[in-house]
Tab-separated table of C-alpha atoms in Angstrom:
chain	number	residue	atom	x	y	z
A	1	UNK	CA	-0.047	-0.006	0.072
A	2	UNK	CA	2.868	2.369	0.918
A	3	UNK	CA	4.426	1.770	-2.549
A	4	UNK	CA	1.288	2.578	-4.356
A	5	UNK	CA	0.757	5.737	-2.369
A	6	UNK	CA	4.413	6.842	-3.324
A	7	UNK	CA	3.888	6.063	-6.903
A	8	UNK	CA	0.609	7.915	-6.902
A	9	UNK	CA	2.425	10.901	-5.375
A	10	UNK	CA	5.213	10.871	-7.921
A	11	UNK	CA	2.596	10.740	-10.798
A	12	UNK	CA	0.742	13.749	-9.347
A	13	UNK	CA	4.021	15.609	-9.185
A	14	UNK	CA	4.747	14.904	-12.654
A	15	UNK	CA	1.383	15.931	-13.884
A	16	UNK	CA	1.598	19.139	-11.961
A	17	UNK	CA	5.032	19.791	-13.659
A	18	UNK	CA	3.403	19.144	-17.058
A	19	UNK	CA	0.583	21.514	-16.389
A	20	UNK	CA	2.990	24.282	-15.125
A	21	UNK	CA	5.188	23.891	-18.305
A	22	UNK	CA	1.998	24.277	-20.395
A	23	UNK	CA	0.945	27.319	-18.639
A	24	UNK	CA	4.450	28.740	-19.151
A	25	UNK	CA	4.235	28.107	-22.773
A	26	UNK	CA	0.950	29.620	-23.173
A	27	UNK	CA	2.107	32.841	-21.271
A	28	UNK	CA	5.334	32.963	-23.524
A	29	UNK	CA	3.029	32.759	-26.662
A	30	UNK	CA	0.944	35.558	-25.521
A	31	UNK	CA	3.870	37.703	-24.716
A	32	UNK	CA	5.385	37.010	-28.165
A	33	UNK	CA	2.079	38.096	-29.789
A	34	UNK	CA	1.792	41.207	-27.798
A	35	UNK	CA	5.350	42.217	-28.163
A	36	UNK	CA	5.361	41.444	-31.843
A	37	UNK	CA	2.567	43.905	-32.520
A	38	UNK	CA	4.404	46.640	-30.375
A	39	UNK	CA	7.932	46.065	-31.578
A	40	UNK	CA	9.223	45.107	-28.110
A	41	UNK	CA	11.669	42.661	-26.833
A	42	UNK	CA	10.484	39.143	-25.562
A	43	UNK	CA	12.112	36.082	-24.072
A	44	UNK	CA	13.173	33.457	-26.610
A	45	UNK	CA	12.817	29.845	-25.779
A	46	UNK	CA	16.323	29.689	-24.305
A	47	UNK	CA	15.609	32.807	-22.115
A	48	UNK	CA	17.477	35.170	-24.225
A	49	UNK	CA	15.757	38.246	-25.638
A	50	UNK	CA	14.994	39.038	-29.394
A	51	UNK	CA	13.484	42.127	-30.939
A	52	UNK	CA	10.359	41.485	-32.992
A	53	UNK	CA	9.516	43.670	-35.975
A	54	UNK	CA	7.099	46.483	-35.545
A	55	UNK	CA	3.917	46.438	-37.722
A	56	UNK	CA	4.838	49.824	-39.257
A	57	UNK	CA	8.411	49.029	-40.012
A	58	UNK	CA	9.450	49.946	-43.659
A	59	UNK	CA	12.659	49.281	-45.777
A	60	UNK	CA	15.604	50.989	-44.185
A	61	UNK	CA	14.651	50.612	-40.611
A	62	UNK	CA	17.297	48.966	-38.526
A	63	UNK	CA	17.823	47.164	-35.372
A	64	UNK	CA	20.257	48.147	-32.565
A	65	UNK	CA	22.951	45.452	-32.185
A	66	UNK	CA	23.442	46.598	-28.594
A	67	UNK	CA	19.970	46.712	-27.172
A	68	UNK	CA	17.794	45.362	-29.870
A	69	UNK	CA	15.488	48.405	-30.199
A	70	UNK	CA	13.780	48.992	-33.674
A	71	UNK	CA	14.948	52.399	-35.156
A	72	UNK	CA	13.722	54.562	-37.929
A	73	UNK	CA	15.952	54.786	-41.056
A	74	UNK	CA	16.367	58.484	-40.410
A	75	UNK	CA	18.219	57.868	-37.199
A	76	UNK	CA	21.966	57.364	-36.958
A	77	UNK	CA	21.987	56.298	-33.443
A	78	UNK	CA	19.618	54.118	-31.111
A	79	UNK	CA	17.048	56.221	-29.476
A	80	UNK	CA	17.243	53.809	-26.488
A	81	UNK	CA	20.893	53.345	-25.743
A	82	UNK	CA	22.447	56.046	-28.001
A	83	UNK	CA	24.802	53.598	-29.686
A	84	UNK	CA	25.553	54.343	-33.348
A	85	UNK	CA	23.753	52.725	-36.147
A	86	UNK	CA	25.341	49.520	-37.257
A	87	UNK	CA	23.686	49.271	-40.701
A	88	UNK	CA	21.783	45.903	-39.838
A	89	UNK	CA	18.407	45.947	-41.609
A	90	UNK	CA	15.343	44.534	-39.938
A	91	UNK	CA	13.588	41.873	-42.206
A	92	UNK	CA	10.080	41.669	-40.818
A	93	UNK	CA	8.731	40.483	-44.136
A	94	UNK	CA	9.809	43.624	-45.933
A	95	UNK	CA	10.856	43.340	-49.590
A	96	UNK	CA	14.650	42.852	-50.335
A	97	UNK	CA	16.466	45.774	-52.174
A	98	UNK	CA	16.222	45.393	-55.966
A	99	UNK	CA	19.382	44.483	-57.787
A	100	UNK	CA	21.598	47.233	-59.110
A	101	UNK	CA	21.936	47.396	-62.929
A	102	UNK	CA	25.707	47.841	-62.396
A	103	UNK	CA	28.108	50.056	-60.813
A	104	UNK	CA	26.105	52.841	-58.893
A	105	UNK	CA	22.903	52.661	-60.826
A	106	UNK	CA	19.776	51.110	-59.731
A	107	UNK	CA	17.766	52.420	-62.655
A	108	UNK	CA	18.752	53.424	-66.222
A	109	UNK	CA	19.886	57.126	-66.418
A	110	UNK	CA	17.277	59.748	-67.067
A	111	UNK	CA	19.284	60.704	-70.344
A	112	UNK	CA	18.941	57.202	-71.667
A	113	UNK	CA	15.197	56.945	-71.018
A	114	UNK	CA	14.321	60.287	-72.146
A	115	UNK	CA	12.713	61.560	-68.893
A	116	UNK	CA	12.288	65.174	-68.497
A	117	UNK	CA	11.870	67.139	-65.181
A	118	UNK	CA	8.897	69.413	-64.761
A	119	UNK	CA	11.202	72.098	-63.629
A	120	UNK	CA	13.077	71.909	-66.954
A	121	UNK	CA	9.845	72.844	-68.728
A	122	UNK	CA	9.111	76.038	-66.854
A	123	UNK	CA	11.705	78.649	-68.019
A	124	UNK	CA	9.878	81.562	-66.322
A	125	UNK	CA	10.329	80.155	-62.802
A	126	UNK	CA	13.278	78.408	-61.148
A	127	UNK	CA	12.627	75.118	-59.293
A	128	UNK	CA	15.095	73.860	-56.751
A	129	UNK	CA	15.604	70.194	-56.674
A	130	UNK	CA	16.129	69.065	-53.015
A	131	UNK	CA	16.420	65.398	-54.212
A	132	UNK	CA	18.471	64.719	-57.387
A	133	UNK	CA	19.365	61.059	-57.319
A	134	UNK	CA	20.468	60.107	-60.764
A	135	UNK	CA	21.480	56.508	-59.706
A	136	UNK	CA	17.719	55.687	-58.812
A	137	UNK	CA	16.260	58.295	-61.290
A	138	UNK	CA	14.392	59.880	-58.423
A	139	UNK	CA	13.804	63.678	-57.993
A	140	UNK	CA	11.875	66.002	-55.881
A	141	UNK	CA	11.437	69.756	-56.854
A	142	UNK	CA	10.584	72.713	-54.716
A	143	UNK	CA	9.119	75.969	-55.794
A	144	UNK	CA	8.444	78.769	-53.274
A	145	UNK	CA	4.908	80.188	-53.446
A	146	UNK	CA	4.317	82.082	-56.686
A	147	UNK	CA	0.769	83.269	-55.466
A	148	UNK	CA	-0.302	86.328	-53.643
A	149	UNK	CA	-1.407	86.276	-49.910
A	150	UNK	CA	-5.020	87.005	-51.139
A	151	UNK	CA	-4.945	84.111	-53.634
A	152	UNK	CA	-3.645	81.614	-51.177
A	153	UNK	CA	-6.277	82.576	-48.456
A	154	UNK	CA	-8.963	82.248	-51.279
A	155	UNK	CA	-7.658	78.854	-52.478
A	156	UNK	CA	-7.636	77.488	-48.737
A	157	UNK	CA	-11.220	78.672	-48.001
A	158	UNK	CA	-12.627	77.380	-51.382
A	159	UNK	CA	-11.017	74.041	-50.910
A	160	UNK	CA	-11.830	73.667	-47.144
A	161	UNK	CA	-15.486	74.598	-47.589
A	162	UNK	CA	-15.989	72.881	-51.055
A	163	UNK	CA	-14.647	69.424	-50.166
A	164	UNK	CA	-16.588	66.579	-48.665
A	165	UNK	CA	-14.049	65.559	-46.073
A	166	UNK	CA	-13.882	62.031	-44.579
A	167	UNK	CA	-11.753	60.545	-41.659
A	168	UNK	CA	-11.631	56.763	-42.630
A	169	UNK	CA	-10.993	54.071	-39.932
A	170	UNK	CA	-7.686	52.397	-40.181
A	171	UNK	CA	-6.549	49.159	-38.515
A	172	UNK	CA	-5.886	51.198	-35.332
A	173	UNK	CA	-8.649	53.650	-35.382
A	174	UNK	CA	-9.455	56.746	-37.304
A	175	UNK	CA	-6.560	57.957	-39.461
A	176	UNK	CA	-4.827	61.125	-38.107
A	177	UNK	CA	-6.075	63.532	-40.771
A	178	UNK	CA	-9.137	64.244	-42.932
A	179	UNK	CA	-9.039	63.289	-46.523
A	180	UNK	CA	-10.700	63.335	-49.819
A	181	UNK	CA	-10.132	61.852	-53.465
A	182	UNK	CA	-10.964	63.631	-56.485
A	183	UNK	CA	-11.104	62.428	-60.157
A	184	UNK	CA	-11.575	63.900	-63.659
A	185	UNK	CA	-15.123	63.224	-65.148
A	186	UNK	CA	-15.848	59.736	-66.213
A	187	UNK	CA	-13.528	58.085	-63.610
A	188	UNK	CA	-15.124	56.076	-60.719
A	189	UNK	CA	-11.835	54.527	-59.206
A	190	UNK	CA	-11.764	54.532	-55.590
A	191	UNK	CA	-8.382	55.271	-53.872
A	192	UNK	CA	-7.403	52.192	-51.825
A	193	UNK	CA	-4.492	52.030	-49.546
A	194	UNK	CA	-4.107	49.371	-46.649
A	195	UNK	CA	-7.664	48.592	-45.493
A	196	UNK	CA	-9.004	51.955	-46.429
A	197	UNK	CA	-10.981	52.861	-49.656
A	198	UNK	CA	-11.813	56.351	-50.366
A	199	UNK	CA	-14.765	57.092	-52.795
A	200	UNK	CA	-14.157	59.420	-55.604
A	201	UNK	CA	-15.514	62.890	-56.059
A	202	UNK	CA	-15.519	64.505	-59.463
A	203	UNK	CA	-13.403	67.423	-59.996
A	204	UNK	CA	-15.645	70.495	-58.887
A	205	UNK	CA	-15.450	73.811	-60.785
A	206	UNK	CA	-13.052	75.376	-58.127
A	207	UNK	CA	-10.615	72.431	-58.905
A	208	UNK	CA	-10.568	73.282	-62.581
A	209	UNK	CA	-9.940	77.086	-61.740
A	210	UNK	CA	-7.221	76.078	-59.232
A	211	UNK	CA	-5.525	73.857	-61.806
A	212	UNK	CA	-5.527	76.695	-64.289
A	213	UNK	CA	-3.486	78.606	-61.868
A	214	UNK	CA	-1.066	75.936	-60.741
A	215	UNK	CA	-0.284	73.731	-63.690
A	216	UNK	CA	1.476	76.505	-65.793
A	217	UNK	CA	4.186	76.771	-63.044
A	218	UNK	CA	4.787	73.078	-63.557
A	219	UNK	CA	5.152	73.345	-67.312
A	220	UNK	CA	1.714	71.786	-68.133
A	221	UNK	CA	-0.161	74.366	-70.197
A	222	UNK	CA	-2.635	72.162	-72.043
A	223	UNK	CA	-5.761	71.016	-70.051
A	224	UNK	CA	-5.682	67.773	-71.967
A	225	UNK	CA	-2.313	67.068	-70.280
A	226	UNK	CA	-3.503	67.750	-66.641
A	227	UNK	CA	-3.400	65.217	-63.926
A	228	UNK	CA	-6.628	63.139	-63.764
A	229	UNK	CA	-6.683	62.611	-60.058
A	230	UNK	CA	-5.922	64.450	-56.819
A	231	UNK	CA	-5.618	63.191	-53.116
A	232	UNK	CA	-6.417	65.931	-50.440
A	233	UNK	CA	-5.499	65.967	-46.892
A	234	UNK	CA	-6.603	68.288	-44.202
A	235	UNK	CA	-4.503	68.451	-41.052
A	236	UNK	CA	-6.312	70.356	-38.390
A	237	UNK	CA	-3.253	71.015	-36.325
A	238	UNK	CA	0.320	69.668	-35.613
A	239	UNK	CA	-1.034	66.629	-33.969
A	240	UNK	CA	-2.312	65.370	-37.261
A	241	UNK	CA	0.144	63.558	-39.573
A	242	UNK	CA	0.778	61.063	-42.267
A	243	UNK	CA	3.401	58.203	-41.597
A	244	UNK	CA	6.153	56.827	-43.738
A	245	UNK	CA	4.688	55.631	-47.070
A	246	UNK	CA	4.949	55.546	-50.789
A	247	UNK	CA	2.339	56.458	-53.293
A	248	UNK	CA	2.922	53.097	-54.988
A	249	UNK	CA	-0.640	51.840	-55.545
A	250	UNK	CA	-1.446	50.095	-58.782
A	251	UNK	CA	-3.508	53.118	-60.051
A	252	UNK	CA	-0.331	55.129	-60.463
A	253	UNK	CA	2.325	52.481	-61.439
A	254	UNK	CA	4.992	54.170	-59.464
A	255	UNK	CA	6.852	50.853	-58.862
A	256	UNK	CA	7.209	50.191	-62.569
A	257	UNK	CA	7.595	53.479	-64.508
A	258	UNK	CA	8.438	57.215	-64.131
A	259	UNK	CA	5.575	59.024	-62.691
A	260	UNK	CA	4.983	62.623	-61.615
A	261	UNK	CA	3.109	63.800	-58.432
A	262	UNK	CA	2.528	67.563	-57.915
A	263	UNK	CA	1.852	68.813	-54.459
A	264	UNK	CA	0.305	72.229	-53.297
A	265	UNK	CA	0.407	73.207	-49.521
A	266	UNK	CA	-2.016	75.721	-47.977
A	267	UNK	CA	-2.227	76.955	-44.530
A	268	UNK	CA	0.338	76.705	-41.696
A	269	UNK	CA	3.901	75.623	-42.504
A	270	UNK	CA	4.561	71.875	-42.027
A	271	UNK	CA	7.661	69.729	-42.342
A	272	UNK	CA	7.964	67.252	-45.357
A	273	UNK	CA	10.392	64.471	-45.272
A	274	UNK	CA	11.857	61.930	-47.639
A	275	UNK	CA	13.893	58.951	-46.920
A	276	UNK	CA	15.707	56.281	-49.092
A	277	UNK	CA	14.173	52.718	-48.810
A	278	UNK	CA	17.667	50.942	-49.026
A	279	UNK	CA	20.316	53.463	-48.087
A	280	UNK	CA	23.939	52.650	-48.721
A	281	UNK	CA	26.984	53.243	-46.474
A	282	UNK	CA	27.719	56.914	-46.198
A	283	UNK	CA	24.856	57.825	-48.219
A	284	UNK	CA	22.518	60.893	-47.192
A	285	UNK	CA	19.247	59.042	-46.805
A	286	UNK	CA	16.932	61.692	-45.390
A	287	UNK	CA	15.768	64.906	-46.921
A	288	UNK	CA	13.722	67.430	-45.103
A	289	UNK	CA	12.088	70.757	-45.977
A	290	UNK	CA	9.474	73.086	-44.537
A	291	UNK	CA	6.506	73.751	-46.978
A	292	UNK	CA	4.802	77.148	-46.559
A	293	UNK	CA	1.459	78.106	-47.728
A	294	UNK	CA	1.414	78.168	-51.494
A	295	UNK	CA	4.540	76.277	-51.947
A	296	UNK	CA	4.717	73.662	-54.801
A	297	UNK	CA	6.456	70.309	-54.533
A	298	UNK	CA	7.057	67.457	-57.013
A	299	UNK	CA	8.093	63.825	-56.691
A	300	UNK	CA	9.305	62.659	-60.207
A	301	UNK	CA	10.727	59.498	-61.696
A	302	UNK	CA	10.971	56.383	-59.529
A	303	UNK	CA	10.598	58.061	-56.158
A	304	UNK	CA	7.739	55.846	-55.216
A	305	UNK	CA	9.876	52.683	-55.751
A	306	UNK	CA	13.003	53.920	-53.897
A	307	UNK	CA	11.820	56.469	-51.547
A	308	UNK	CA	9.068	57.125	-48.814
A	309	UNK	CA	7.745	60.376	-47.515
A	310	UNK	CA	5.666	61.603	-44.483
A	311	UNK	CA	4.501	64.714	-42.760
A	312	UNK	CA	5.412	64.078	-39.184
A	313	UNK	CA	3.542	65.260	-36.027
A	314	UNK	CA	4.566	68.660	-34.630
A	315	UNK	CA	2.821	69.170	-31.415
A	316	UNK	CA	3.696	72.938	-31.170
A	317	UNK	CA	1.968	73.807	-34.530
A	318	UNK	CA	-1.400	75.343	-34.308
A	319	UNK	CA	-3.768	75.866	-37.148
A	320	UNK	CA	-4.784	73.841	-40.113
A	321	UNK	CA	-2.985	72.785	-43.354
A	322	UNK	CA	-4.398	71.496	-46.605
A	323	UNK	CA	-2.336	69.534	-49.001
A	324	UNK	CA	-3.360	68.549	-52.521
A	325	UNK	CA	-1.294	65.918	-54.470
A	326	UNK	CA	-2.145	65.683	-58.074
A	327	UNK	CA	-1.523	62.312	-59.849
A	328	UNK	CA	-1.981	60.641	-63.189
A	329	UNK	CA	-4.103	57.471	-62.794
A	330	UNK	CA	-2.589	55.067	-65.361
A	331	UNK	CA	-4.226	51.840	-64.399
A	332	UNK	CA	-7.853	52.246	-63.972
A	333	UNK	CA	-10.275	49.707	-62.365
A	334	UNK	CA	-11.748	47.224	-64.936
A	335	UNK	CA	-15.150	48.664	-64.322
A	336	UNK	CA	-14.067	52.273	-64.795
A	337	UNK	CA	-15.361	54.012	-67.776
A	338	UNK	CA	-12.083	55.904	-68.140
A	339	UNK	CA	-10.200	52.604	-68.220
A	340	UNK	CA	-12.482	51.286	-71.067
A	341	UNK	CA	-12.071	54.478	-73.158
A	342	UNK	CA	-8.231	54.040	-72.885
A	343	UNK	CA	-8.449	50.434	-74.299
């Protein structure tokens, strides 16, 4: 009897150990899932800690070799331990860098493909190219406001009051800005990015009048050559923003061909930043400028393939800003009348 009791006690202890191990494994899995979403550190199976990729990581972000913190590509040192960047890229399912054509070139030279910059077609104004990356065929032009204060104020009020603004729900709640998507007559393409789809509004009369004012400064004098779509964002104050992204949706074909995007800023001054997706050692990978009311900006060539851009939060900024980005929709939805006309 005593032997049976001892055997039973041993079996109970073994069962308790198994159940405790299962509970620990469940807790470990929960920690891993939570930390993976937040980009935190979590214990590996051997008790060591490993960094998990954040959901918002993009090409160029890096992991600190010292503490494992996840750092933005624009930073040259770790925000947590202040150790210098070691150049290690975070995988996290992000696409690998495209192969170079040879030497320093990622894309064929602009002279070889016959690409012209918008700033080259406007002899009456001088554009300043804050980004001129010949190796990637990527360019970003800047033109200080050519408009009077009265015109800028009139533009702002007309757009603010004449637009049906929406604030779509993203994966983590409402996006931190109001937006609208406008298209030329005959197009019914939605603008879809992530899990958000914005319904189109046909160009109102004020948009036509505004483009008559803006497009000549971009070397586009014929209405038949105007952009056929426009994304509008309204930032109520410095707490509203748009994170790192590229306008690489299939509508615009920016991953596969040279495209042009024209931006007009109205309202308070806000920062605009560009960063390289796959920066090389010693390369300047961040460009930054302040866009004032009436300023024009372009992104030209293969920028949407090789670069990302954002409007960061600026908590000390009071007052609203409106930004319009005109684009050329090249690949319409199959059901879009404009797409059928093109075929």
